[in-house]
XYZ file of C-alpha atoms in Angstrom:
199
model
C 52.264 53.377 3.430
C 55.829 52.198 4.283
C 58.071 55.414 4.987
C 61.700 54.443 4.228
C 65.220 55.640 5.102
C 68.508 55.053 2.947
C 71.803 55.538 3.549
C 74.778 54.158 0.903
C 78.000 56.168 -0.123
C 77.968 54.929 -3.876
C 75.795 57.683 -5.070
C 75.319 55.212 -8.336
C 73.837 52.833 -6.124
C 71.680 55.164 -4.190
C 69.701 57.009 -7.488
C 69.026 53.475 -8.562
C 67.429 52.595 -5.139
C 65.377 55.882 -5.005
C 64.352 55.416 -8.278
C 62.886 51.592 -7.868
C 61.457 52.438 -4.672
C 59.651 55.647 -5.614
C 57.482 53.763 -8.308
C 56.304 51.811 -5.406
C 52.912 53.090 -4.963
C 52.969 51.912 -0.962
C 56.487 53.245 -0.674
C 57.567 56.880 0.893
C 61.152 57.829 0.826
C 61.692 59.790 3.903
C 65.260 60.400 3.282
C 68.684 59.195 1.105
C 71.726 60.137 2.658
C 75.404 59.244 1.463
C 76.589 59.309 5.371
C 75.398 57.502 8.679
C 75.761 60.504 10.414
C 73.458 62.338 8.477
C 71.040 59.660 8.251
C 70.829 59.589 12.105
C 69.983 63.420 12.274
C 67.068 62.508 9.474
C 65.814 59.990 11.958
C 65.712 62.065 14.998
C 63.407 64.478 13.126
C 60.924 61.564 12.070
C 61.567 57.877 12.007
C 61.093 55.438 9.426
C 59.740 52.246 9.518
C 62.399 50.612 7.850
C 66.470 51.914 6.947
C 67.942 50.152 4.303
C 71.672 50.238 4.815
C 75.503 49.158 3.445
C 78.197 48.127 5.652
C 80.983 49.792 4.159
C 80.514 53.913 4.959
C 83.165 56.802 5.349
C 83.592 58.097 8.502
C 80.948 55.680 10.310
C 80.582 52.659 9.195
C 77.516 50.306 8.983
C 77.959 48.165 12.038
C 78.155 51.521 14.145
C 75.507 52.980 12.542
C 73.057 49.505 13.022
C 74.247 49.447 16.761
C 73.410 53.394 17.565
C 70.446 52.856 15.266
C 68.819 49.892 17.650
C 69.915 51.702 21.195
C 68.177 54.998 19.884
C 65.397 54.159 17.933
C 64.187 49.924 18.507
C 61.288 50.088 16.826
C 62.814 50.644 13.518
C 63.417 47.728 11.135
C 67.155 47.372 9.661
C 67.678 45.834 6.207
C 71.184 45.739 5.376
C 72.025 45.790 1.300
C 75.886 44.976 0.654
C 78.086 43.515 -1.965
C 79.835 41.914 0.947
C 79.089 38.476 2.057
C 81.376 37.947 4.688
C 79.900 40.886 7.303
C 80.385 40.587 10.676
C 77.898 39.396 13.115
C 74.964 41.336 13.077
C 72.647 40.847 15.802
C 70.075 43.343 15.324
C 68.866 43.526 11.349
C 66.145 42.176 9.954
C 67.401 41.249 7.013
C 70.518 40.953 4.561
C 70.607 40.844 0.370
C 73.446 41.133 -2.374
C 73.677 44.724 -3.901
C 72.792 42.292 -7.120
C 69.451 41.350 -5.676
C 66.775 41.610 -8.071
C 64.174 44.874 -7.602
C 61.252 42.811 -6.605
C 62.964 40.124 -4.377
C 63.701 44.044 -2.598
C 60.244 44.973 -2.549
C 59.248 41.532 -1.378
C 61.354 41.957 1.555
C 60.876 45.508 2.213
C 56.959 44.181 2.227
C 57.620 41.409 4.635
C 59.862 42.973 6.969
C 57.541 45.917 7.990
C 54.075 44.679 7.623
C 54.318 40.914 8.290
C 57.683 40.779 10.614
C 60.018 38.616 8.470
C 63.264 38.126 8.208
C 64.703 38.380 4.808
C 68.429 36.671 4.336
C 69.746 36.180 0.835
C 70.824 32.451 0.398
C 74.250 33.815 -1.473
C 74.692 35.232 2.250
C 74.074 32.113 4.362
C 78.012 32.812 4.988
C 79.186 32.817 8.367
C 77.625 36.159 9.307
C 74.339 35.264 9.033
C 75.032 32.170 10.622
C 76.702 33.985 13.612
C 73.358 36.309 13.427
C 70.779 33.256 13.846
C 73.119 31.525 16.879
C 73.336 35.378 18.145
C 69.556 36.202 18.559
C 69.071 32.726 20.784
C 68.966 33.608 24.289
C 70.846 31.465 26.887
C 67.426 29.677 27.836
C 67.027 29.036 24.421
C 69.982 27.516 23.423
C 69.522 25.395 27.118
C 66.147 24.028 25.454
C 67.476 22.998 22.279
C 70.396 21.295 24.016
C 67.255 19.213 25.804
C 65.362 18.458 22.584
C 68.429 17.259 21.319
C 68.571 14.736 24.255
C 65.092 13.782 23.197
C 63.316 15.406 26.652
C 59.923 15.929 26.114
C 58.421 19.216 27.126
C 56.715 18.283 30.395
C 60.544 16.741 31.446
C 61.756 20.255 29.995
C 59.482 22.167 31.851
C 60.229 20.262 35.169
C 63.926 20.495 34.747
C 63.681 24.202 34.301
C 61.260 25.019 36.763
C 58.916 26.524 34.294
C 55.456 25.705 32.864
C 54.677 24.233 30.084
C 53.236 26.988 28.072
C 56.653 28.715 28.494
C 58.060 25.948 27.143
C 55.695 25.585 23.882
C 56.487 29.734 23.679
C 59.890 29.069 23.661
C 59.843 26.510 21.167
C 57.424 28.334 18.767
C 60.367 30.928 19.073
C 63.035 28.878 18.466
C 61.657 27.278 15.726
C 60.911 30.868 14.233
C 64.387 32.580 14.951
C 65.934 29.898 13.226
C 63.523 29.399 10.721
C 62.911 25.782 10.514
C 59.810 23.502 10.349
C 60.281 20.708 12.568
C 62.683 19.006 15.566
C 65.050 17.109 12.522
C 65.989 20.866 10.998
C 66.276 22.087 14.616
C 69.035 19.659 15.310
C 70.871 20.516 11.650
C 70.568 24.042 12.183
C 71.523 24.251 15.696
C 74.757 21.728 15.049
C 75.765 23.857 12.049
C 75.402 26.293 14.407
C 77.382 25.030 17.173
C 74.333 25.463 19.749
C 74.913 21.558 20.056
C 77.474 19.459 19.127
């Protein structure tokens, strides 16, 4: 059973989430609340596994809300659902969709996010935001090892130039490679030069 929290200020919006989700027979609403603030409380008394949030909120907004949500309670997943596609950067959600997502691409990522630790990104939303959100989550030795692979070091020169073993060098790539979800060294390079990790 997935337990899930809500929080969106267009009540419209809200009854039509609550009532998709509900006839999900592995779903459990823990709580719908028009206001971050609110929400939090909700959370402190039992969390979730995922909150499904908008950006735009009275009083406290989204990107407050996501930042307070990750210091206080890390272990739950954050799926933002928005009509906006130009969001700041987000650094710590899971996932992003259009308000005019369909109902089961939702459930899909709902699904993926909690039980199989995906990341779920609308392609209408591969705006700058999310963009800023993939070059975001690469640490600093990250970044450092795609700038070698770009030079075309292999990984025993990678590991010698950064003092490391090899092993942390194949975990680091399998991490890279995941973060920025790509397949092979030719998408790392696009990705990371869209990016600006590499110019």
């Amino acid at each position: 059973m997935i337990s899930i929290g809500i929080v969106d200020d267009h009540k419209m919006f809200l009854d039509g989430l609550i009532s998709v989700l509900s006839n999900e027979p592995d779903f459990e609403i823990m709580f719908a609340e028009h206001k971050a603030k609110n929400a939090l409380l909700k959370i402190k008394e039992g969390q979730p596994d995922i909150v499904i949030t908008d950006i735009s909120m009275p009083e406290m907004n989204g990107i407050e809300f996501i930042k307070i949500l990750k210091k206080d309670f890390p272990e739950v997943k954050i799926l933002v659902v928005s009509m906006f596609d130009n969001m700041q950067s987000l650094k710590d959600i899971n996932g992003f969709l259009l308000k005019e997502t369909d109902k089961r691409r939702l459930i899909d990522a709902i699904s993926g996010i909690v039980l199989r630790n995906e990341s779920h990104f609308n392609g209408a939303a591969s705006s700058q935001s999310v963009l800023e959100f993939n070059k975001s989550i690469l640490s600093k030795r990250e970044k450092e090892i795609i700038e070698l692979i770009a030079k075309e070091y292999t990984t025993d020169e990678i590991a010698l130039r950064l003092a490391v073993s090899k092993n942390t060098i194949e975990t680091h790539r399998k991490n890279i490679f995941f973060k920025l979800r790509v397949k092979n060294i030719a998408g790392l390079i696009h990705k990371a030069v869209h990016l600006g990790v590499i110019k």
